[in-house]
Amino acid sequence: MASSGSSMLYSILLFTVILSLQEMYRTKLASSELYTILGGFISSILFLVLLTFIGNFQESSGAKTGWGAVIIAEAVALIAASTVHRVCITTCFLFSAGLLYEVNKISAAALSTTEVRTKKQGGRA
């Protein structure tokens, strides 16, 4: 598993690259309905990467991660989507909600697996 420092670095670099590419191809992404939906999906990937960065930053600084990180990451992603097309805002929000649901499921599964391992190791000692 990657440390929070390297994950934070990779996520901010990925955020910068994705945002730059999205802005470079903004006219292409706004040219048709399918590309507009793709623009919203790309913005939701920005949400996921920025949420990873904020979560790792809060973890490394000792702060508690909560809904504030989600709201900030979503606001930035929606602003980035608004530079492409108005419909991208809606599709970004919908894709981001789906991604957040899946990340929450994965996080809960990983946490329960870690707790089971800790209990098993605690019982042996």
CSV table of C-alpha atoms in Angstrom, one decimal:
chain,number,residue,atom,x,y,z
A,1,MET,CA,0.0,0.0,0.0
A,2,ALA,CA,1.3,3.4,-0.9
A,3,SER,CA,2.2,5.9,1.8
A,4,SER,CA,0.0,9.0,2.1
A,5,GLY,CA,2.9,11.2,1.0
A,6,SER,CA,3.5,9.5,-2.3
A,7,SER,CA,-0.3,9.1,-2.9
A,8,MET,CA,-0.7,12.8,-2.3
A,9,LEU,CA,2.0,13.7,-4.7
A,10,TYR,CA,0.7,11.3,-7.5
A,11,SER,CA,-2.9,12.5,-7.0
A,12,ILE,CA,-2.0,16.2,-7.3
A,13,LEU,CA,0.1,15.5,-10.4
A,14,LEU,CA,-2.7,13.5,-11.9
A,15,PHE,CA,-5.2,16.3,-11.1
A,16,THR,CA,-3.0,18.8,-12.9
A,17,VAL,CA,-2.5,16.7,-16.0
A,18,ILE,CA,-6.2,15.8,-16.3
A,19,LEU,CA,-7.3,19.4,-15.7
A,20,SER,CA,-4.8,20.7,-18.3
A,21,LEU,CA,-5.9,18.1,-20.9
A,22,GLN,CA,-9.6,18.9,-20.2
A,23,GLU,CA,-9.0,22.6,-20.8
A,24,MET,CA,-6.9,22.0,-23.9
A,25,TYR,CA,-9.7,19.9,-25.4
A,26,ARG,CA,-12.7,21.9,-24.1
A,27,THR,CA,-14.0,22.8,-27.5
A,28,LYS,CA,-13.9,19.2,-28.6
A,29,LEU,CA,-15.7,18.1,-25.4
A,30,ALA,CA,-18.4,20.6,-26.0
A,31,SER,CA,-18.9,19.7,-29.6
A,32,SER,CA,-21.5,16.9,-29.3
A,33,GLU,CA,-23.8,15.2,-26.7
A,34,LEU,CA,-21.5,12.2,-26.2
A,35,TYR,CA,-18.4,14.3,-25.7
A,36,THR,CA,-20.3,16.5,-23.3
A,37,ILE,CA,-21.1,13.5,-21.2
A,38,LEU,CA,-17.5,12.4,-21.4
A,39,GLY,CA,-16.5,15.9,-20.2
A,40,GLY,CA,-18.7,15.4,-17.1
A,41,PHE,CA,-17.1,12.0,-16.5
A,42,ILE,CA,-13.6,13.5,-16.8
A,43,SER,CA,-14.6,16.2,-14.3
A,44,SER,CA,-15.8,13.4,-11.9
A,45,ILE,CA,-12.4,11.8,-12.2
A,46,LEU,CA,-11.0,15.2,-11.2
A,47,PHE,CA,-13.3,15.0,-8.1
A,48,LEU,CA,-12.0,11.5,-7.2
A,49,VAL,CA,-8.3,12.5,-7.6
A,50,LEU,CA,-8.8,15.8,-5.7
A,51,LEU,CA,-10.6,13.9,-2.9
A,52,THR,CA,-7.7,11.5,-2.7
A,53,PHE,CA,-5.3,14.4,-2.4
A,54,ILE,CA,-7.4,16.2,0.3
A,55,GLY,CA,-7.9,13.0,2.3
A,56,ASN,CA,-4.2,12.2,2.2
A,57,PHE,CA,-3.3,15.7,3.2
A,58,GLN,CA,-5.6,15.6,6.1
A,59,GLU,CA,-4.3,12.2,7.2
A,60,SER,CA,-0.7,13.4,7.1
A,61,SER,CA,-1.5,16.6,9.0
A,62,GLY,CA,-3.5,14.7,11.6
A,63,ALA,CA,-6.8,16.3,10.9
A,64,LYS,CA,-10.0,14.3,10.6
A,65,THR,CA,-11.4,13.7,7.1
A,66,GLY,CA,-15.1,14.3,6.7
A,67,TRP,CA,-17.7,15.8,4.5
A,68,GLY,CA,-15.8,19.0,4.1
A,69,ALA,CA,-13.3,17.3,1.9
A,70,VAL,CA,-16.1,15.9,-0.3
A,71,ILE,CA,-17.7,19.3,-0.6
A,72,ILE,CA,-14.5,21.1,-1.6
A,73,ALA,CA,-13.5,18.4,-4.1
A,74,GLU,CA,-17.0,18.5,-5.6
A,75,ALA,CA,-17.1,22.3,-5.9
A,76,VAL,CA,-13.7,22.3,-7.6
A,77,ALA,CA,-14.8,19.5,-10.0
A,78,LEU,CA,-18.1,21.3,-10.8
A,79,ILE,CA,-16.2,24.6,-11.5
A,80,ALA,CA,-13.9,22.7,-13.8
A,81,ALA,CA,-16.9,21.1,-15.6
A,82,SER,CA,-18.5,24.5,-16.0
A,83,THR,CA,-15.6,25.7,-18.1
A,84,VAL,CA,-16.5,23.0,-20.7
A,85,HIS,CA,-20.3,23.0,-21.0
A,86,ARG,CA,-23.4,23.5,-18.8
A,87,VAL,CA,-24.4,19.9,-19.2
A,88,CYS,CA,-21.0,18.8,-17.9
A,89,ILE,CA,-21.9,20.2,-14.5
A,90,THR,CA,-24.9,17.9,-14.2
A,91,THR,CA,-23.2,14.8,-15.5
A,92,CYS,CA,-20.1,15.5,-13.3
A,93,PHE,CA,-22.4,15.7,-10.3
A,94,LEU,CA,-24.1,12.4,-11.2
A,95,PHE,CA,-20.9,10.6,-12.0
A,96,SER,CA,-19.3,12.0,-8.8
A,97,ALA,CA,-22.1,10.7,-6.7
A,98,GLY,CA,-21.7,7.2,-8.2
A,99,LEU,CA,-17.9,7.3,-7.6
A,100,LEU,CA,-18.4,8.5,-4.1
A,101,TYR,CA,-20.8,5.6,-3.4
A,102,GLU,CA,-18.3,3.1,-4.8
A,103,VAL,CA,-15.4,4.6,-2.9
A,104,ASN,CA,-17.4,4.4,0.3
A,105,LYS,CA,-18.2,0.7,-0.3
A,106,ILE,CA,-14.5,-0.1,-1.0
A,107,SER,CA,-13.4,1.8,2.1
A,108,ALA,CA,-15.9,0.0,4.3
A,109,ALA,CA,-14.8,-3.4,2.9
A,110,ALA,CA,-11.2,-2.5,3.5
A,111,LEU,CA,-11.9,-1.2,7.0
A,112,SER,CA,-13.8,-4.4,8.0
A,113,THR,CA,-11.0,-6.6,6.6
A,114,THR,CA,-8.4,-4.7,8.6
A,115,GLU,CA,-10.6,-5.0,11.8
A,116,VAL,CA,-11.0,-8.7,11.3
A,117,ARG,CA,-7.2,-9.1,10.9
A,118,THR,CA,-6.5,-7.0,14.0
A,119,LYS,CA,-9.0,-9.1,16.0
A,120,LYS,CA,-7.4,-12.4,14.8
A,121,GLN,CA,-3.9,-11.2,15.6
A,122,GLY,CA,-5.0,-9.9,19.0
A,123,GLY,CA,-6.6,-13.2,19.9
A,124,ARG,CA,-3.3,-15.1,19.2
A,125,ALA,CA,-1.1,-13.0,21.4
